Amino acid sequence: MSGHLKVAGTILGVGLLGILAAKYLLPIFQESQQRSTSDAVSTKGSLNIGMDNWVGYFPLCSQQMQARMRHAGYVLGCENDNADYQERFKRLKAGKLQFAVATVDSYLLNAKPLDFPGTIVAVIDESKGGDAIVARKNAVASLDELRGKGGLKVAFTPDSPSAHLLKAIGSHFDIARLKSSSGPWQLPTNGSEEALQQLLSGKADVAVLWEPDVTRALSHAGIVKLMGTEDTDRLIVDILVVNRAFSQDHPEAVRELLDNYFQVLKEYKERPEELREEVVEVMDLDAAQVHPMLKGVAWAGLNENGAIWFGISPHGAITDEGIVETIDSVIKILQESGDFKENPLPDGDPYRITNRQFISELYAARSSTTVSGPTRAGTGSLDRAFAPLDAKGWARLKEVGTLKVDPIGFQSGTSQLAFEGKLVLDRAAERIKHYPNFRLLVKGHTGLRGDDAANRRLSQERADSVTRYLMVTYGLDANRIQSLGYGSSRPLPRQPDESERAYGYRLPRVELSFAAEDF
């Protein structure tokens, strides 16, 4: 009986092995046979990118890009997760995605719990007018009014570039309500179109929109733009992230994807009408909608990635490292907004999430033939030239908002900047970099005591001192900046229950305000 059981067990085991082989090995054999007997024999594998329908990602997933990658031996797949960033980076960590695109702030926020599963290998684009804060003029006419008015409602899309734009403006212009994670001022919406509806219906006083809704909003009488990303620099930056293990094991695939992408992007830049037609067809949009959408995107080609974002020159010299500066700036904004208590990066090092290897190789290889001088306006530098204005021209400027600046220290009773005052201006210069298109008004104020003429003179001298420091130290164009001394004529409003001493301490100050000719 025992022998029969052994034979039966052996037969059963062999049968089970046969079933398992049929289930698992046969499909592998069939796939291998199918590949070897077809043109797919040269296919190297599939590359999957996690993305959403932001128009800036269109060239990366276009039909031209897919065709180029097929020719190179790869099947390119783009998975639209409708901006579910948490799921996107979970899939990247699990290896189900080899690449993912996102804004810098989205990657920092959503990849931190996953120990940053990917590195940034390219900058895709920057919002240059694609996003804006707009308002009903009778409710809010400037960013400064966002700071003081009560009862305001702001419609925006959470977990989107709109939310980060609010945080950045709240941080840079010291608007406390915009930095808070919640509050009665918030009117969360499901997308830009709904935010626009809330604004036009009167339920919201302010809305953060993206194109084409920005253009639609401004077509209505009484709607004004408080801030658009066309006047910002390195605030909303889209990046391409690659799975760490995949970039180590398959560097040739990463190079192939980047090389083909930059060639596709170059072709679209040379034939913009072709890009417009394809976006209209693929995204099923009206041609009138597509124009402002594309106008609001500044794509970063190989040239810009090398020379501007990753600090690489054709001869190996280190230049501007825009991606590192952006990471550092975004972290400061997120810390001030309460998203992070401390720097979320390992050792606080931004280089732990960047990888310039691939851009460096491509840039060096193509610099002699395809790379010309930088073409992107507004690189974050402070030395941009401005046209001169006469007194009437300065008087016609519209103030955009007052920059957040800690008290600027001077030596007692003089206009001589103290060491601490210079440090404050150094920090202010980092914020000024983000708004390269605005002129700067430096306003000096004093306390209420003393002679009016003497107060006005001291306030003017202190404003002049700040202006000289910014011009000499940071190269601000003299045509961009104007210093004004108001003495004691424009005191701050006194806060409830504020002591006389505390109030008097706040009055002597120098303010930095942005202004624009046609905003």
Coordinates of N, CA, C and O in Angstrom, one line a residue, residues 5-177:
L5 N 1.2 4.3 -2.8 CA 1.0 5.7 -2.4 C 2.2 6.5 -3.0 O 2.0 7.7 -3.4
K6 N 3.4 6.0 -2.8 CA 4.6 6.7 -3.3 C 4.5 6.9 -4.8 O 4.8 8.0 -5.3
V7 N 4.1 5.9 -5.6 CA 3.9 6.0 -7.0 C 2.9 7.0 -7.4 O 3.1 7.9 -8.2
A8 N 1.8 7.0 -6.6 CA 0.7 7.9 -6.9 C 1.1 9.3 -6.6 O 0.8 10.3 -7.3
G9 N 1.9 9.5 -5.5 CA 2.4 10.8 -5.1 C 3.4 11.4 -6.1 O 3.4 12.5 -6.5
T10 N 4.2 10.4 -6.7 CA 5.2 10.9 -7.7 C 4.4 11.3 -8.9 O 4.7 12.4 -9.5
I11 N 3.4 10.5 -9.3 CA 2.6 10.9 -10.5 C 1.9 12.2 -10.3 O 1.9 13.1 -11.2
L12 N 1.4 12.4 -9.1 CA 0.7 13.7 -8.8 C 1.7 14.8 -8.8 O 1.3 15.9 -9.3
G13 N 2.9 14.6 -8.3 CA 3.9 15.7 -8.3 C 4.3 16.1 -9.7 O 4.4 17.3 -10.0
V14 N 4.5 15.0 -10.5 CA 4.9 15.3 -11.9 C 3.7 16.1 -12.6 O 4.0 17.0 -13.4
G15 N 2.5 15.6 -12.3 CA 1.4 16.3 -12.9 C 1.3 17.8 -12.5 O 1.0 18.7 -13.3
L16 N 1.5 18.0 -11.2 CA 1.5 19.4 -10.7 C 2.6 20.3 -11.3 O 2.4 21.4 -11.7
L17 N 3.8 19.6 -11.4 CA 4.9 20.4 -12.1 C 4.5 20.7 -13.6 O 4.8 21.7 -14.1
G18 N 3.8 19.7 -14.2 CA 3.4 20.0 -15.6 C 2.4 21.1 -15.7 O 2.5 21.9 -16.6
I19 N 1.5 21.1 -14.7 CA 0.5 22.2 -14.7 C 1.1 23.5 -14.5 O 0.8 24.5 -15.2
L20 N 2.1 23.6 -13.5 CA 2.8 24.8 -13.2 C 3.6 25.3 -14.4 O 3.7 26.5 -14.8
A21 N 4.3 24.3 -15.1 CA 5.1 24.6 -16.2 C 4.2 25.2 -17.4 O 4.5 26.2 -18.0
A22 N 3.0 24.6 -17.5 CA 2.1 25.0 -18.6 C 1.6 26.4 -18.3 O 1.4 27.3 -19.2
K23 N 1.4 26.7 -16.9 CA 0.8 28.0 -16.5 C 1.9 29.1 -16.6 O 1.5 30.2 -17.1
Y24 N 3.1 28.8 -16.2 CA 4.1 29.9 -16.1 C 5.2 29.9 -17.2 O 5.6 30.9 -17.7
L25 N 5.6 28.7 -17.5 CA 6.7 28.6 -18.5 C 6.2 28.7 -20.0 O 6.9 29.3 -20.8
L26 N 5.0 28.1 -20.2 CA 4.5 28.2 -21.6 C 4.3 29.6 -22.1 O 4.7 29.9 -23.2
P27 N 3.7 30.5 -21.3 CA 3.5 31.9 -21.8 C 4.8 32.5 -22.0 O 5.0 33.3 -23.0
I28 N 5.9 32.2 -21.2 CA 7.2 32.8 -21.5 C 7.7 32.3 -22.8 O 8.3 33.1 -23.6
F29 N 7.6 31.0 -23.0 CA 8.1 30.4 -24.2 C 7.3 31.0 -25.4 O 7.9 31.3 -26.5
Q30 N 6.0 31.1 -25.3 CA 5.2 31.6 -26.4 C 5.6 33.1 -26.7 O 5.7 33.5 -27.8
E31 N 5.8 33.9 -25.6 CA 6.2 35.3 -25.8 C 7.5 35.4 -26.5 O 7.7 36.2 -27.4
S32 N 8.5 34.5 -26.1 CA 9.8 34.5 -26.7 C 9.7 34.1 -28.1 O 10.4 34.7 -29.0
Q33 N 8.9 33.1 -28.4 CA 8.7 32.7 -29.8 C 8.1 33.8 -30.7 O 8.5 34.1 -31.8
Q34 N 7.1 34.5 -30.0 CA 6.4 35.5 -30.8 C 7.3 36.7 -31.1 O 7.3 37.2 -32.2
R35 N 8.2 37.0 -30.1 CA 9.1 38.1 -30.3 C 10.2 37.8 -31.3 O 10.5 38.6 -32.2
S36 N 10.7 36.5 -31.2 CA 11.8 36.1 -32.1 C 11.3 36.0 -33.6 O 12.1 36.0 -34.5
T37 N 10.0 35.8 -33.8 CA 9.5 35.6 -35.1 C 8.8 36.8 -35.7 O 8.0 36.7 -36.6
S38 N 9.1 38.0 -35.0 CA 8.5 39.2 -35.5 C 9.5 40.4 -35.4 O 10.6 40.2 -34.9
D39 N 9.0 41.6 -35.8 CA 9.9 42.8 -35.7 C 10.1 43.2 -34.3 O 11.0 44.0 -34.0
A40 N 9.4 42.6 -33.3 CA 9.6 42.9 -31.9 C 10.8 42.3 -31.4 O 11.2 42.6 -30.2
V41 N 11.6 41.5 -32.2 CA 12.8 41.0 -31.7 C 13.8 42.0 -31.3 O 14.7 41.8 -30.4
S42 N 13.7 43.2 -31.9 CA 14.6 44.3 -31.6 C 14.1 45.2 -30.4 O 14.8 46.1 -30.1
T43 N 12.9 45.0 -29.9 CA 12.4 45.8 -28.8 C 13.2 45.5 -27.6 O 13.3 44.4 -27.1
K44 N 13.6 46.6 -26.9 CA 14.4 46.5 -25.7 C 13.6 46.5 -24.5 O 14.1 46.2 -23.4
G45 N 12.3 47.0 -24.6 CA 11.5 47.0 -23.4 C 10.5 48.1 -23.4 O 10.4 48.9 -24.4
S46 N 9.7 48.2 -22.3 CA 8.7 49.3 -22.2 C 9.2 50.3 -21.2 O 9.8 50.0 -20.1
L47 N 8.9 51.6 -21.4 CA 9.1 52.7 -20.5 C 7.8 53.4 -20.2 O 7.1 53.8 -21.1
N48 N 7.5 53.4 -18.9 CA 6.2 54.0 -18.5 C 6.4 55.3 -17.7 O 7.3 55.3 -16.8
I49 N 5.7 56.3 -18.1 CA 5.8 57.6 -17.4 C 4.5 58.0 -16.7 O 3.4 57.9 -17.3
G50 N 4.5 58.3 -15.4 CA 3.4 58.8 -14.7 C 3.2 60.3 -15.0 O 4.1 61.0 -14.8
M51 N 2.0 60.7 -15.4 CA 1.8 62.1 -15.7 C 0.3 62.4 -15.6 O -0.5 61.6 -15.1
D52 N 0.0 63.7 -15.9 CA -1.4 64.1 -16.0 C -1.6 65.0 -17.3 O -0.7 65.0 -18.1
N53 N -2.7 65.7 -17.4 CA -2.9 66.3 -18.7 C -2.5 67.7 -18.8 O -3.0 68.5 -19.6
W54 N -1.5 68.2 -18.0 CA -0.9 69.5 -18.1 C -0.3 69.6 -19.5 O 0.5 68.7 -19.9
V55 N -0.6 70.7 -20.2 CA -0.1 70.8 -21.6 C 1.4 70.8 -21.7 O 2.0 70.4 -22.8
G56 N 2.1 71.2 -20.7 CA 3.5 71.2 -20.7 C 4.1 69.8 -20.9 O 5.3 69.7 -21.4
Y57 N 3.4 68.7 -20.5 CA 3.9 67.4 -20.7 C 3.6 66.8 -22.1 O 4.0 65.7 -22.4
F58 N 2.9 67.6 -22.9 CA 2.4 67.0 -24.2 C 3.6 66.5 -25.1 O 3.5 65.4 -25.6
P59 N 4.7 67.3 -25.3 CA 5.7 66.8 -26.2 C 6.3 65.5 -25.7 O 6.7 64.6 -26.5
L60 N 6.4 65.3 -24.4 CA 7.0 64.1 -23.8 C 6.2 62.8 -24.2 O 6.8 61.7 -24.3
C61 N 4.9 63.0 -24.3 CA 4.0 61.8 -24.6 C 3.4 61.9 -26.0 O 2.4 61.3 -26.2
S62 N 3.9 62.8 -26.8 CA 3.3 63.0 -28.1 C 3.5 61.8 -29.0 O 4.3 60.9 -28.8
Q63 N 2.8 61.8 -30.1 CA 2.9 60.7 -31.1 C 4.3 60.7 -31.7 O 4.9 59.6 -32.0
Q64 N 4.9 61.9 -31.9 CA 6.2 61.9 -32.4 C 7.2 61.3 -31.5 O 8.1 60.5 -31.9
M65 N 7.0 61.5 -30.2 CA 7.9 61.0 -29.2 C 7.8 59.4 -29.1 O 8.8 58.7 -29.1
Q66 N 6.6 59.0 -29.2 CA 6.4 57.5 -29.2 C 7.0 56.9 -30.4 O 7.6 55.8 -30.3
A67 N 6.8 57.5 -31.5 CA 7.4 56.9 -32.8 C 8.9 56.9 -32.7 O 9.6 55.9 -33.1
R68 N 9.5 57.9 -32.1 CA 11.0 58.0 -32.0 C 11.5 56.9 -31.1 O 12.5 56.2 -31.3
M69 N 10.7 56.7 -30.0 CA 11.1 55.7 -29.0 C 11.0 54.3 -29.6 O 11.8 53.4 -29.3
R70 N 9.9 54.1 -30.4 CA 9.7 52.8 -31.0 C 10.9 52.5 -31.9 O 11.4 51.3 -32.0
H71 N 11.3 53.5 -32.7 CA 12.4 53.3 -33.6 C 13.7 53.0 -32.8 O 14.6 52.3 -33.3
A72 N 13.8 53.5 -31.6 CA 15.0 53.2 -30.7 C 14.9 51.9 -30.0 O 15.8 51.5 -29.3
G73 N 13.7 51.2 -30.1 CA 13.5 49.9 -29.5 C 12.7 49.9 -28.2 O 12.7 48.9 -27.5
Y74 N 12.1 51.0 -27.9 CA 11.3 51.1 -26.7 C 9.9 51.4 -26.9 O 9.5 52.2 -27.8
V75 N 9.0 50.8 -26.2 CA 7.6 51.1 -26.2 C 7.3 52.1 -25.1 O 7.5 51.8 -23.9
L76 N 6.9 53.3 -25.5 CA 6.7 54.4 -24.5 C 5.2 54.4 -24.1 O 4.3 54.5 -24.9
G77 N 5.0 54.3 -22.8 CA 3.6 54.4 -22.3 C 3.5 55.6 -21.3 O 4.3 55.8 -20.4
C78 N 2.4 56.4 -21.4 CA 2.2 57.5 -20.5 C 0.9 57.2 -19.8 O -0.2 57.1 -20.4
E79 N 1.0 57.1 -18.5 CA -0.2 56.8 -17.6 C -0.7 58.0 -16.9 O -0.1 58.6 -16.1
N80 N -1.9 58.4 -17.3 CA -2.6 59.6 -16.8 C -3.3 59.3 -15.5 O -4.3 58.6 -15.5
D81 N -2.8 59.8 -14.4 CA -3.4 59.4 -13.1 C -4.3 60.6 -12.5 O -4.6 60.6 -11.4
N82 N -4.5 61.6 -13.4 CA -5.4 62.7 -13.0 C -4.8 63.4 -11.8 O -5.5 63.8 -10.9
A83 N -3.5 63.6 -11.8 CA -2.8 64.4 -10.8 C -2.8 63.7 -9.4 O -2.8 64.4 -8.4
D84 N -2.9 62.4 -9.3 CA -2.8 61.7 -8.1 C -1.4 61.4 -7.8 O -0.8 60.4 -8.0
Y85 N -0.7 62.5 -7.2 CA 0.7 62.4 -7.0 C 1.2 61.3 -6.0 O 2.2 60.7 -6.2
Q86 N 0.4 61.1 -5.0 CA 0.8 60.1 -4.0 C 0.9 58.7 -4.7 O 1.9 58.0 -4.6
E87 N -0.1 58.4 -5.5 CA -0.1 57.1 -6.2 C 1.0 57.1 -7.2 O 1.6 56.0 -7.5
R88 N 1.2 58.2 -7.9 CA 2.2 58.3 -8.9 C 3.6 57.9 -8.4 O 4.3 57.1 -9.0
F89 N 3.9 58.4 -7.2 CA 5.3 58.1 -6.7 C 5.3 56.8 -6.0 O 6.4 56.2 -5.9
K90 N 4.2 56.3 -5.5 CA 4.2 54.9 -5.0 C 4.5 54.0 -6.2 O 5.3 53.0 -6.0
R91 N 3.9 54.2 -7.3 CA 4.2 53.3 -8.5 C 5.6 53.5 -9.0 O 6.2 52.5 -9.5
L92 N 6.1 54.7 -8.9 CA 7.5 54.9 -9.2 C 8.5 54.1 -8.3 O 9.4 53.4 -8.8
K93 N 8.2 54.1 -7.0 CA 9.0 53.4 -6.1 C 8.9 51.9 -6.3 O 9.9 51.2 -6.2
A94 N 7.7 51.4 -6.6 CA 7.5 50.0 -6.9 C 8.1 49.5 -8.2 O 8.1 48.3 -8.4
G95 N 8.5 50.4 -9.0 CA 9.1 50.0 -10.3 C 8.0 49.8 -11.4 O 8.4 49.4 -12.5
K96 N 6.8 50.1 -11.1 CA 5.7 50.0 -12.1 C 5.8 51.2 -13.1 O 5.3 51.1 -14.2
L97 N 6.4 52.3 -12.6 CA 6.7 53.4 -13.5 C 8.2 53.5 -13.5 O 8.9 53.4 -12.4
Q98 N 8.8 53.8 -14.6 CA 10.2 54.1 -14.7 C 10.5 55.6 -14.6 O 11.6 56.0 -14.1
F99 N 9.5 56.4 -15.0 CA 9.7 57.8 -14.9 C 8.4 58.4 -14.4 O 7.3 57.8 -14.5
A100 N 8.5 59.7 -13.9 CA 7.3 60.4 -13.5 C 7.6 61.9 -13.6 O 8.7 62.3 -13.5
V101 N 6.5 62.7 -13.9 CA 6.7 64.1 -14.0 C 5.8 64.7 -12.9 O 4.8 64.2 -12.5
A102 N 6.3 65.9 -12.5 CA 5.6 66.6 -11.4 C 6.2 68.0 -11.3 O 7.3 68.3 -11.8
T103 N 5.6 68.9 -10.5 CA 6.3 70.1 -10.1 C 7.2 69.8 -9.0 O 7.1 68.8 -8.3
V104 N 8.2 70.7 -8.8 CA 9.2 70.4 -7.7 C 8.5 70.3 -6.4 O 8.8 69.4 -5.6
D105 N 7.5 71.2 -6.1 CA 6.9 71.2 -4.8 C 6.1 69.8 -4.6 O 6.1 69.3 -3.5
S106 N 5.4 69.4 -5.7 CA 4.7 68.1 -5.6 C 5.6 66.9 -5.3 O 5.2 66.0 -4.5
Y107 N 6.8 66.9 -5.9 CA 7.7 65.8 -5.7 C 8.2 65.9 -4.2 O 8.2 64.8 -3.5
L108 N 8.6 67.0 -3.7 CA 9.0 67.1 -2.4 C 8.0 66.7 -1.4 O 8.3 65.9 -0.4
L109 N 6.7 67.1 -1.6 CA 5.7 66.8 -0.6 C 5.3 65.3 -0.7 O 5.1 64.7 0.4
N110 N 5.2 64.7 -1.9 CA 4.7 63.4 -2.0 C 5.8 62.3 -2.0 O 5.5 61.1 -1.7
A111 N 7.0 62.7 -2.3 CA 8.1 61.7 -2.3 C 8.8 61.5 -1.0 O 9.5 60.5 -0.7
K112 N 8.6 62.5 -0.1 CA 9.3 62.5 1.2 C 8.9 61.2 2.0 O 9.7 60.5 2.5
P113 N 7.6 60.9 2.1 CA 7.2 59.6 2.8 C 7.8 58.4 2.2 O 7.8 57.3 2.9
L114 N 8.2 58.4 1.0 CA 8.7 57.3 0.2 C 10.2 57.3 0.1 O 10.8 56.5 -0.7
D115 N 10.9 58.2 0.9 CA 12.3 58.3 0.9 C 12.9 58.7 -0.5 O 13.9 58.2 -0.9
F116 N 12.1 59.5 -1.2 CA 12.5 60.0 -2.5 C 13.0 58.9 -3.5 O 14.2 58.7 -3.6
P117 N 12.1 58.2 -4.1 CA 12.4 57.0 -4.9 C 13.1 57.3 -6.2 O 13.5 56.4 -6.9
G118 N 13.1 58.6 -6.6 CA 13.7 58.9 -7.9 C 14.5 60.2 -7.8 O 14.5 60.9 -6.8
T119 N 15.3 60.4 -8.9 CA 16.1 61.6 -9.0 C 15.7 62.4 -10.2 O 15.2 61.9 -11.2
I120 N 15.9 63.7 -10.1 CA 15.5 64.7 -11.1 C 16.5 64.6 -12.2 O 17.7 65.0 -12.0
V121 N 16.2 64.3 -13.4 CA 17.1 64.2 -14.5 C 16.9 65.3 -15.6 O 17.8 65.4 -16.4
A122 N 15.8 66.0 -15.5 CA 15.6 67.1 -16.4 C 14.5 68.0 -15.9 O 13.6 67.6 -15.2
V123 N 14.6 69.2 -16.4 CA 13.5 70.2 -16.2 C 12.7 70.2 -17.4 O 13.2 70.3 -18.5
I124 N 11.4 70.0 -17.3 CA 10.5 69.9 -18.4 C 10.0 71.3 -18.9 O 10.2 71.7 -20.0
D125 N 9.5 72.1 -17.9 CA 9.0 73.4 -18.3 C 8.9 74.2 -17.0 O 9.0 73.7 -15.9
E126 N 8.5 75.5 -17.3 CA 8.2 76.4 -16.2 C 7.0 77.2 -16.6 O 6.8 77.5 -17.7
S127 N 6.1 77.4 -15.6 CA 4.9 78.1 -15.9 C 5.2 79.6 -16.1 O 5.8 80.2 -15.2
K128 N 4.9 80.1 -17.2 CA 5.2 81.5 -17.5 C 3.9 82.2 -18.1 O 3.8 82.5 -19.2
G129 N 2.9 82.3 -17.2 CA 1.6 82.8 -17.5 C 0.6 81.8 -17.6 O -0.6 82.1 -17.7
G130 N 0.9 80.5 -17.4 CA -0.1 79.4 -17.4 C -0.9 79.4 -16.1 O -2.0 78.8 -16.1
D131 N -0.4 80.1 -15.0 CA -1.2 80.2 -13.8 C -1.2 81.6 -13.3 O -0.3 82.4 -13.6
A132 N -2.3 81.9 -12.6 CA -2.4 83.3 -12.1 C -3.4 83.4 -11.0 O -4.3 82.6 -10.8
I133 N -3.2 84.4 -10.1 CA -4.2 84.8 -9.1 C -5.0 86.0 -9.6 O -4.4 87.0 -9.9
V134 N -6.3 85.8 -9.7 CA -7.1 86.9 -10.2 C -8.2 87.2 -9.1 O -8.4 86.4 -8.2
A135 N -8.8 88.4 -9.3 CA -9.7 88.8 -8.2 C -10.8 89.8 -8.8 O -10.6 90.4 -9.9
R136 N -11.9 89.9 -8.1 CA -12.9 90.9 -8.4 C -12.3 92.2 -7.8 O -12.1 92.3 -6.6
K137 N -12.2 93.2 -8.7 CA -11.5 94.4 -8.3 C -12.1 95.2 -7.2 O -11.5 95.8 -6.4
N138 N -13.5 95.1 -7.1 CA -14.2 95.8 -6.0 C -13.9 95.1 -4.7 O -14.3 95.7 -3.6
A139 N -13.4 93.9 -4.7 CA -13.1 93.2 -3.4 C -11.6 93.3 -3.1 O -11.2 93.6 -1.9
V140 N -10.7 93.0 -4.1 CA -9.3 93.0 -3.8 C -8.6 93.6 -5.1 O -8.8 93.0 -6.2
A141 N -7.8 94.6 -4.9 CA -7.2 95.2 -6.1 C -5.7 95.0 -6.1 O -5.0 95.3 -7.1
S142 N -5.1 94.5 -5.0 CA -3.6 94.3 -5.0 C -3.3 93.1 -4.0 O -4.2 92.8 -3.1
L143 N -2.1 92.6 -4.0 CA -1.7 91.6 -3.1 C -1.7 92.1 -1.6 O -2.1 91.4 -0.7
D144 N -1.4 93.4 -1.5 CA -1.4 94.0 -0.1 C -2.8 93.9 0.5 O -2.9 93.8 1.8
E145 N -3.8 94.1 -0.3 CA -5.2 94.0 0.3 C -5.5 92.6 0.7 O -6.4 92.4 1.6
L146 N -4.9 91.6 0.2 CA -5.1 90.2 0.6 C -4.6 90.1 2.1 O -5.1 89.2 2.8
R147 N -3.7 90.9 2.5 CA -3.1 90.8 3.8 C -4.0 91.3 4.9 O -4.2 90.7 6.0
G148 N -4.7 92.4 4.6 CA -5.5 93.1 5.6 C -7.0 92.8 5.7 O -7.6 92.9 6.7
K149 N -7.6 92.6 4.5 CA -9.1 92.5 4.5 C -9.6 91.2 5.1 O -9.1 90.1 4.8
G150 N -10.6 91.3 5.9 CA -11.2 90.2 6.5 C -12.4 89.6 5.6 O -12.9 90.4 4.8
G151 N -12.8 88.4 5.9 CA -13.9 87.8 5.2 C -13.7 87.4 3.8 O -14.7 87.1 3.1
L152 N -12.5 87.5 3.3 CA -12.3 87.1 1.9 C -12.3 85.6 1.6 O -12.0 84.8 2.5
K153 N -12.8 85.3 0.4 CA -12.9 83.9 0.0 C -12.0 83.7 -1.2 O -12.1 84.4 -2.2
V154 N -11.1 82.7 -1.1 CA -10.2 82.4 -2.2 C -10.5 81.0 -2.8 O -10.3 80.0 -2.0
A155 N -10.8 80.9 -4.0 CA -11.1 79.6 -4.7 C -9.8 79.1 -5.3 O -9.2 79.8 -6.1
F156 N -9.5 77.9 -5.0 CA -8.3 77.3 -5.6 C -8.4 75.8 -5.6 O -9.2 75.2 -4.8
T157 N -7.5 75.1 -6.3 CA -7.5 73.6 -6.4 C -6.4 73.1 -5.5 O -5.2 73.4 -5.7
P158 N -6.8 72.4 -4.4 CA -5.7 71.9 -3.5 C -4.8 70.9 -4.2 O -5.2 70.3 -5.2
D159 N -3.6 70.7 -3.6 CA -2.6 69.7 -4.2 C -2.4 70.0 -5.7 O -2.3 69.0 -6.5
S160 N -2.2 71.2 -6.0 CA -2.0 71.6 -7.4 C -1.0 72.8 -7.4 O -0.7 73.4 -6.4
P161 N -0.5 73.1 -8.6 CA 0.3 74.3 -8.7 C -0.4 75.6 -8.2 O 0.3 76.5 -7.7
S162 N -1.7 75.6 -8.3 CA -2.4 76.7 -7.7 C -2.2 76.9 -6.2 O -2.0 78.0 -5.7
A163 N -2.2 75.8 -5.5 CA -2.0 75.8 -4.1 C -0.5 76.3 -3.8 O -0.3 77.0 -2.8
H164 N 0.4 75.8 -4.6 CA 1.8 76.2 -4.3 C 2.0 77.7 -4.7 O 2.7 78.4 -4.0
L165 N 1.3 78.2 -5.7 CA 1.4 79.6 -6.0 C 0.9 80.5 -4.9 O 1.5 81.5 -4.5
L166 N -0.2 80.0 -4.2 CA -0.7 80.8 -3.1 C 0.3 80.7 -1.9 O 0.6 81.8 -1.3
K167 N 0.9 79.6 -1.7 CA 1.9 79.5 -0.6 C 3.1 80.4 -0.9 O 3.6 81.0 0.0
A168 N 3.6 80.4 -2.1 CA 4.7 81.2 -2.5 C 4.5 82.7 -2.3 O 5.3 83.4 -1.7
I169 N 3.3 83.1 -2.7 CA 2.9 84.5 -2.6 C 2.7 84.9 -1.1 O 3.1 85.9 -0.6
G170 N 2.1 83.9 -0.4 CA 2.0 84.2 1.1 C 3.3 84.3 1.8 O 3.5 85.1 2.7
S171 N 4.3 83.5 1.4 CA 5.6 83.5 2.0 C 6.4 84.8 1.6 O 6.9 85.5 2.4
H172 N 6.4 85.1 0.3 CA 7.2 86.2 -0.2 C 6.6 87.6 0.2 O 7.4 88.6 0.3
F173 N 5.3 87.6 0.3 CA 4.7 88.9 0.6 C 4.1 89.0 2.0 O 3.4 89.9 2.3
D174 N 4.4 88.0 2.8 CA 4.0 87.9 4.2 C 2.5 88.1 4.4 O 2.0 88.9 5.1
I175 N 1.7 87.2 3.6 CA 0.3 87.2 3.7 C -0.1 85.9 4.5 O -0.1 84.8 3.9
A176 N -0.4 86.1 5.8 CA -0.5 85.0 6.7 C -1.5 84.0 6.3 O -1.3 82.8 6.3
R177 N -2.7 84.5 5.8 CA -3.8 83.6 5.5 C -3.4 82.6 4.4 O -3.9 81.5 4.3

